Short mmCIF file of C-alpha atoms and ligand atoms in Angstrom, two decimals:
data_model
loop_
_atom_site.label_atom_id
_atom_site.label_comp_id
_atom_site.label_asym_id
_atom_site.label_seq_id
_atom_site.Cartn_x
_atom_site.Cartn_y
_atom_site.Cartn_z
CA MET A 243 16.85 20.55 21.25
CA ALA A 244 16.75 20.80 17.40
CA THR A 245 18.60 23.74 15.90
CA ARG A 246 15.89 23.83 13.30
CA VAL A 247 12.05 23.03 13.91
CA PRO A 248 11.54 20.06 11.80
CA ARG A 249 8.73 20.23 9.30
CA ILE A 250 6.87 17.12 8.11
CA ALA A 251 4.26 18.91 5.82
CA PRO A 252 2.66 16.87 3.27
CA SER A 253 3.23 19.44 0.73
CA GLU A 254 6.93 19.12 1.10
CA ILE A 255 7.18 15.43 0.31
CA THR A 256 6.64 13.47 -2.95
CA PRO A 257 3.17 12.36 -2.76
CA PRO A 258 3.15 8.61 -2.39
CA GLU A 259 1.02 7.90 -5.44
CA VAL A 260 3.73 9.85 -7.48
CA TYR A 261 6.47 8.09 -5.81
CA PHE A 262 5.18 4.59 -6.31
CA SER A 263 4.26 5.45 -10.00
CA ARG A 264 7.86 6.31 -10.40
CA ARG A 265 9.17 3.24 -8.84
CA ALA A 266 6.98 1.07 -10.67
CA LEU A 267 7.93 2.72 -13.96
CA LEU A 268 11.57 2.34 -12.91
CA ALA A 269 11.02 -1.28 -12.39
CA GLY A 270 9.74 -1.63 -15.90
CA ALA A 271 6.17 -2.17 -14.78
CA LEU A 272 3.16 -0.58 -16.08
CA ALA A 273 2.02 2.58 -14.14
CA ALA A 274 -1.25 0.62 -13.64
CA GLY A 275 0.72 -1.79 -11.68
CA VAL A 276 0.20 0.44 -8.76
CA SER A 277 -3.59 -0.02 -8.72
CA THR A 278 -5.32 -1.99 -6.13
CA LEU A 279 -5.01 -5.03 -8.31
CA ALA A 280 -1.38 -5.30 -7.36
CA ARG A 281 -2.16 -4.87 -3.63
CA GLY A 282 -2.70 -7.51 -1.04
CA ALA A 283 -0.28 -10.33 -1.63
CA GLY A 284 2.97 -8.60 -0.84
CA SER A 285 6.04 -10.59 -0.84
CA PRO A 286 9.01 -10.39 1.58
CA PRO A 287 12.26 -10.97 0.15
CA ALA A 288 13.53 -14.76 0.21
CA GLY A 289 16.50 -13.89 2.52
CA ALA A 290 14.06 -12.39 5.25
CA ALA A 291 14.16 -14.91 8.18
CA PRO A 292 10.79 -16.35 8.86
CA LEU A 293 9.22 -16.09 12.34
CA GLU A 294 6.80 -18.50 14.40
CA TYR A 295 3.54 -16.86 15.01
CA THR A 296 0.01 -17.42 15.14
CA ALA A 297 -2.51 -15.01 13.42
CA ASN A 298 -4.65 -13.16 15.82
CA PRO A 299 -8.07 -12.36 14.07
CA ARG A 300 -9.63 -10.79 17.16
CA TYR A 301 -7.14 -7.77 16.87
CA SER A 302 -6.90 -7.70 13.04
CA VAL A 303 -8.98 -5.60 10.55
CA SER A 304 -10.25 -7.18 7.54
CA GLU A 305 -8.87 -4.62 5.03
CA ALA A 306 -6.11 -5.81 2.57
CA PRO A 307 -2.82 -5.24 3.65
CA ASN A 308 -0.41 -2.91 1.81
CA ARG A 309 2.28 -4.63 -0.31
CA TYR A 310 5.62 -5.44 1.45
CA GLU A 311 7.33 -2.99 -0.82
CA GLU A 312 5.14 -0.06 0.14
CA ILE A 313 5.60 -0.79 3.82
CA THR A 314 9.39 -0.95 3.57
CA THR A 315 10.10 1.81 1.06
CA TYR A 316 7.96 4.66 2.39
CA ASN A 317 9.28 5.11 5.74
CA ASN A 318 9.93 7.69 8.39
CA PHE A 319 13.04 6.95 10.42
CA TYR A 320 14.93 10.12 10.68
CA GLU A 321 18.06 8.35 11.99
CA PHE A 322 18.50 7.16 8.47
CA GLY A 323 17.62 10.31 6.48
CA THR A 324 14.43 12.65 6.12
CA ASP A 325 13.10 11.44 2.71
CA LYS A 326 10.70 8.62 2.68
CA GLU A 327 13.05 6.36 0.58
CA ASP A 328 16.11 7.36 2.77
CA PRO A 329 15.53 4.51 5.51
CA SER A 330 15.45 1.72 2.96
CA GLU A 331 18.62 2.74 1.36
CA ASN A 332 20.65 4.00 4.45
CA ALA A 333 19.55 1.33 6.87
CA ARG A 334 20.43 -1.54 4.59
CA ASN A 335 23.77 -2.23 6.37
CA PHE A 336 22.57 -1.49 9.92
CA GLN A 337 23.20 -4.59 12.20
CA PRO A 338 20.32 -4.99 14.73
CA ARG A 339 21.95 -7.73 16.38
CA PRO A 340 23.30 -8.26 19.10
CA TRP A 341 20.84 -6.01 20.78
CA SER A 342 19.81 -5.38 24.39
CA VAL A 343 17.38 -3.21 26.15
CA THR A 344 17.65 -1.53 29.64
CA ILE A 345 14.72 -1.56 31.78
CA ASP A 346 14.87 1.08 34.57
CA GLY A 347 12.86 3.50 36.59
CA GLU A 348 9.77 2.74 38.90
CA ALA A 349 9.96 -1.03 38.76
CA GLU A 350 11.10 -3.82 41.21
CA THR A 351 13.06 -5.68 38.41
CA ARG A 352 15.50 -3.51 36.36
CA GLY A 353 18.48 -4.16 34.19
CA THR A 354 19.96 -4.69 30.86
CA PHE A 355 18.44 -7.65 28.93
CA THR A 356 19.37 -9.29 25.59
CA LEU A 357 16.66 -9.16 22.84
CA GLU A 358 16.38 -13.06 23.06
CA ASP A 359 15.86 -12.64 26.83
CA LEU A 360 13.13 -10.30 26.22
CA LEU A 361 11.44 -12.53 23.58
CA LYS A 362 11.68 -15.63 25.65
CA GLY A 363 8.03 -16.89 26.77
CA GLN A 364 6.43 -14.31 24.55
CA PRO A 365 4.25 -16.15 21.83
CA LEU A 366 4.35 -14.01 18.65
CA GLU A 367 0.97 -13.11 17.10
CA GLU A 368 0.32 -11.53 13.62
CA ARG A 369 -2.14 -8.56 13.78
CA VAL A 370 -3.24 -6.59 10.75
CA TYR A 371 -3.42 -3.05 12.01
CA ARG A 372 -4.46 0.34 10.29
CA PHE A 373 -1.56 2.67 10.50
CA ARG A 374 -2.32 6.44 10.22
CA CYS A 375 0.73 8.86 10.01
CA VAL A 376 0.27 12.38 11.28
CA GLU A 377 1.18 13.55 7.68
CA ALA A 378 -2.36 12.24 6.54
CA TRP A 379 -1.33 9.09 4.81
CA SER A 380 -2.30 5.59 5.95
CA LEU A 381 -1.22 1.85 5.44
CA VAL A 382 -2.57 -1.46 6.49
CA VAL A 383 0.10 -3.63 7.90
CA PRO A 384 0.44 -7.14 9.04
CA TRP A 385 2.81 -6.84 12.02
CA VAL A 386 4.22 -9.67 14.09
CA GLY A 387 4.68 -9.07 17.74
CA PHE A 388 3.51 -9.70 21.21
CA PRO A 389 1.53 -7.29 23.68
CA LEU A 390 3.63 -4.78 25.49
CA SER A 391 1.60 -5.58 28.56
CA SER A 392 3.04 -8.93 28.94
CA LEU A 393 6.67 -7.65 28.78
CA LEU A 394 5.98 -4.86 31.26
CA ALA A 395 4.29 -6.99 33.79
CA ARG A 396 7.61 -9.00 33.98
CA PHE A 397 9.40 -6.04 35.41
CA LYS A 398 6.75 -5.45 38.32
CA PRO A 399 6.04 -1.67 37.81
CA THR A 400 5.60 -0.07 41.14
CA SER A 401 2.53 2.12 42.30
CA ARG A 402 4.58 5.14 41.15
CA ALA A 403 4.81 4.12 37.69
CA LYS A 404 2.43 6.30 35.70
CA TYR A 405 4.03 6.45 32.38
CA VAL A 406 6.45 4.54 30.26
CA GLU A 407 9.23 6.16 28.37
CA PHE A 408 11.02 4.50 25.31
CA THR A 409 14.21 5.55 23.79
CA THR A 410 15.76 4.69 20.41
CA LEU A 411 19.52 3.73 20.05
CA TYR A 412 21.81 6.69 19.82
CA ASP A 413 24.79 5.80 17.67
CA PRO A 414 25.63 8.39 15.12
CA HIS A 415 28.09 5.89 13.77
CA ARG A 416 25.50 3.33 12.81
CA MET A 417 22.61 5.88 12.30
CA PRO A 418 23.94 8.44 9.96
CA GLY A 419 20.92 10.74 10.31
CA GLN A 420 21.88 11.38 13.93
CA ARG A 421 24.83 13.49 12.66
CA SER A 422 22.42 16.19 11.70
CA SER A 423 20.28 18.23 14.24
CA VAL A 424 16.94 17.68 12.49
CA LEU A 425 15.68 16.29 15.91
CA ALA A 426 16.99 16.06 19.32
CA TRP A 427 18.64 12.70 19.56
CA PRO A 428 17.91 10.17 20.84
CA TYR A 429 14.25 9.85 19.75
CA VAL A 430 12.03 9.40 22.70
CA GLU A 431 8.36 8.45 23.06
CA GLY A 432 6.07 7.67 25.94
CA LEU A 433 2.65 6.42 26.78
CA ARG A 434 0.54 6.55 30.03
CA MET A 435 0.61 3.39 31.88
CA ASP A 436 -2.91 2.43 31.03
CA GLU A 437 -2.26 2.97 27.22
CA ALA A 438 0.87 0.92 27.57
CA MET A 439 -0.95 -2.02 29.27
CA HIS A 440 -3.88 -1.95 26.67
CA PRO A 441 -4.12 -5.23 24.71
CA LEU A 442 -3.76 -3.55 21.38
CA THR A 443 -0.56 -2.03 22.13
CA LEU A 444 2.05 -4.03 20.49
CA MET A 445 5.87 -4.62 20.57
CA VAL A 446 6.68 -5.56 17.03
CA VAL A 447 9.44 -7.72 15.87
CA GLY A 448 8.37 -8.70 12.44
CA LEU A 449 6.40 -7.91 9.34
CA TYR A 450 4.69 -10.13 6.85
CA GLY A 451 5.74 -13.23 8.84
CA ARG A 452 9.44 -12.20 8.51
CA VAL A 453 11.86 -10.66 10.99
CA LEU A 454 11.36 -6.78 10.90
CA PRO A 455 13.37 -4.92 8.27
CA ASN A 456 15.98 -2.28 9.44
CA GLN A 457 13.93 0.60 8.02
CA ASP A 458 10.72 -0.40 9.85
CA GLY A 459 12.68 -0.16 13.24
CA ALA A 460 14.59 -3.48 13.75
CA PRO A 461 14.90 -5.24 15.92
CA LEU A 462 12.10 -4.03 18.16
CA ARG A 463 9.59 -1.19 17.89
CA LEU A 464 6.30 -0.05 19.26
CA ILE A 465 2.91 0.14 17.45
CA VAL A 466 -0.04 1.79 19.12
CA PRO A 467 -2.71 1.59 16.33
CA TRP A 468 -5.22 4.36 17.56
CA LYS A 469 -2.41 6.89 17.62
CA TYR A 470 -0.61 8.74 15.00
CA GLY A 471 2.45 6.87 13.62
CA PHE A 472 5.04 8.93 15.40
CA LYS A 473 4.15 7.32 18.80
CA GLY A 474 5.56 4.04 17.17
CA ILE A 475 9.19 4.49 18.25
CA LYS A 476 11.67 2.20 16.55
CA SER A 477 15.02 0.33 17.40
CA ILE A 478 14.09 0.59 21.28
CA VAL A 479 17.09 0.32 23.61
CA ARG A 480 15.50 1.57 26.84
CA ILE A 481 12.19 1.32 28.60
CA ARG A 482 11.82 3.42 31.67
CA PHE A 483 8.89 3.50 34.09
CA SER A 484 8.26 7.11 35.11
CA ALA A 485 5.99 8.89 37.60
CA THR A 486 5.85 11.89 35.42
CA GLN A 487 4.89 12.40 31.74
CA PRO A 488 8.04 11.85 29.46
CA HIS A 489 9.36 14.54 27.25
CA THR A 490 8.91 13.19 23.87
CA THR A 491 10.89 14.16 20.80
CA TRP A 492 8.15 15.53 18.32
CA SER A 493 6.30 17.41 21.18
CA LEU A 494 9.51 19.01 22.17
CA ALA A 495 10.37 19.89 18.60
CA ALA A 496 6.98 21.50 17.88
CA PRO A 497 4.57 21.43 20.94
CA ASN A 498 1.63 23.21 19.21
CA GLU A 499 1.82 20.60 16.32
CA TYR A 500 2.50 17.18 18.07
CA GLY A 501 0.96 16.36 21.42
CA PHE A 502 1.87 13.90 23.79
CA TYR A 503 -1.35 11.90 23.25
CA ALA A 504 -1.49 11.95 19.48
CA ASN A 505 -4.73 10.07 19.21
CA VAL A 506 -5.88 9.92 15.76
CA ASN A 507 -8.88 12.35 15.48
CA PRO A 508 -10.50 13.59 12.49
CA ALA A 509 -11.97 16.53 14.26
CA VAL A 510 -8.73 17.99 15.60
CA ASP A 511 -6.73 19.40 12.74
CA HIS A 512 -3.03 19.78 12.82
CA PRO A 513 -2.21 23.51 12.84
CA ARG A 514 -0.96 23.40 9.04
CA TRP A 515 -3.27 20.77 7.63
CA SER A 516 -6.62 18.83 7.98
CA GLN A 517 -6.74 15.53 9.59
CA ALA A 518 -10.14 14.75 8.39
CA THR A 519 -9.16 12.44 5.56
CA GLU A 520 -6.17 10.48 4.59
CA ARG A 521 -4.46 8.82 1.46
CA ARG A 522 -4.10 5.36 1.50
CA ILE A 523 -0.57 4.36 0.20
CA GLY A 524 -0.89 2.28 -3.00
CA ALA A 525 -4.42 3.53 -3.84
CA PRO A 526 -4.87 4.33 -7.53
CA PHE A 527 -3.76 7.91 -8.53
CA LEU A 528 -7.30 9.25 -8.66
CA ALA A 529 -8.75 7.41 -5.78
CA ALA A 530 -10.72 9.43 -3.32
CA ARG A 531 -9.16 10.40 0.00
CA ARG A 532 -10.63 8.07 2.74
CA PRO A 533 -12.36 9.73 5.93
CA THR A 534 -9.93 9.43 8.88
CA LEU A 535 -11.72 7.45 11.69
CA LEU A 536 -11.89 8.60 15.35
CA PHE A 537 -8.96 6.69 17.27
CA ASN A 538 -8.02 5.32 13.75
CA GLY A 539 -11.26 3.17 13.87
CA TYR A 540 -10.25 1.46 17.31
CA ALA A 541 -12.75 3.74 19.41
CA ASP A 542 -14.72 0.85 20.73
CA GLU A 543 -11.66 -0.57 22.39
CA VAL A 544 -10.04 2.61 23.54
CA ALA A 545 -12.34 5.50 23.92
CA SER A 546 -12.93 4.79 27.52
CA LEU A 547 -9.25 5.58 28.29
CA TYR A 548 -10.09 9.14 27.64
CA GLN A 549 -13.27 9.56 29.23
CA GLY A 550 -13.90 13.13 30.47
CA MET A 551 -10.71 14.44 28.79
CA ASP A 552 -10.89 17.46 26.17
CA LEU A 553 -9.30 15.65 23.27
CA ARG A 554 -8.59 19.27 21.68
CA ARG A 555 -6.56 20.19 24.68
CA TYR A 556 -4.95 16.84 25.09
CA PHE A 557 -4.13 16.19 21.40
N1 MTE B 299 11.15 6.21 15.42
C1 MTE B 299 12.60 6.74 15.32
N2 MTE B 299 13.41 6.22 16.31
N3 MTE B 299 12.67 7.72 14.44
C2 MTE B 299 11.70 8.26 13.65
O1 MTE B 299 12.11 9.12 12.77
N4 MTE B 299 9.33 8.18 12.99
C3 MTE B 299 7.97 7.94 13.40
C4 MTE B 299 7.74 6.50 13.80
N5 MTE B 299 8.99 6.27 14.71
C5 MTE B 299 10.45 7.61 13.65
C6 MTE B 299 10.30 6.60 14.49
C7 MTE B 299 7.04 8.26 12.43
S1 MTE B 299 6.92 10.05 12.10
C8 MTE B 299 6.24 7.46 11.80
S2 MTE B 299 4.95 8.02 10.74
C9 MTE B 299 6.59 5.94 12.06
O2 MTE B 299 7.75 5.70 12.73
C10 MTE B 299 6.70 5.30 10.54
O3 MTE B 299 6.86 3.98 10.54
P1 MTE B 299 6.99 2.99 9.28
O4 MTE B 299 8.40 3.87 8.64
O5 MTE B 299 7.38 1.81 9.72
O6 MTE B 299 5.92 3.43 8.44
#
């Protein structure tokens, strides 16, 4: 358990628009360069390894993606520091290969598998998803990955498997943020089985057509687009099928602030701030905040998973 309750209050961080203006100025660009004109294209560095994938328009939004730089320099990855720019700096030398993932718990097939083995026979797709952080900022991201359901099916979960628990690498030597007790390490997240098997739930290995950068959770992370970003656990080393609801990192740290479900919901405020609106990273300085959408705009696809549940209680 953390010795100090972590606080991720928007008021305590540099607002993204200020942050990006500063970076743009530092780069010698005009402050106007952070306007919408500069958004859309994005350009991964030439060195990033390209992936083979097909675009999946069925599961993509038509909004313009954020720029590569925005997605890779404004991160939450406390294993590499708590400031937004820390992960891009402190994860630079992290080596995400070789990598293996242990599958255990309520499944017929268990064991430790190399990343290459897990990726075998999984065609990669690009999906442009909305991403809403619990801190009330948002992005649009062209992820590359494959449905979690097709990975899980391979291990033949038993009828006792009601939840899936994910764990991040614990290695304070390679992840310097783990030398501080800001969170209880390793980072753990979880989904109900039907959420894990939903076709929108994605295992991500890439971004902008290239191999996933370290700061975004290399080599393997989860993305659940209708939930707050903290459900999207990074650098996964363990997947466990469980009969009981997993104890997840943020809900252990502050149970009244971060629930297990964490479904994006403009009607259920965080105890310390409103969730009704959000700021799109990279939007012009004076741009209006956007209304936050129920289930982050994916209600048609996922609302039925929560039929009959009180979303205020199961937040
Ligand atoms: N996973 C791990 N292991 N450690 C973290 O600190 N932060 C979470 C989530 N996954 C986090 C994590 C939070 S709070 C968010 S908003 C997203 O990652 C941020 O993902 P991004 O940096 O790719 O935008």
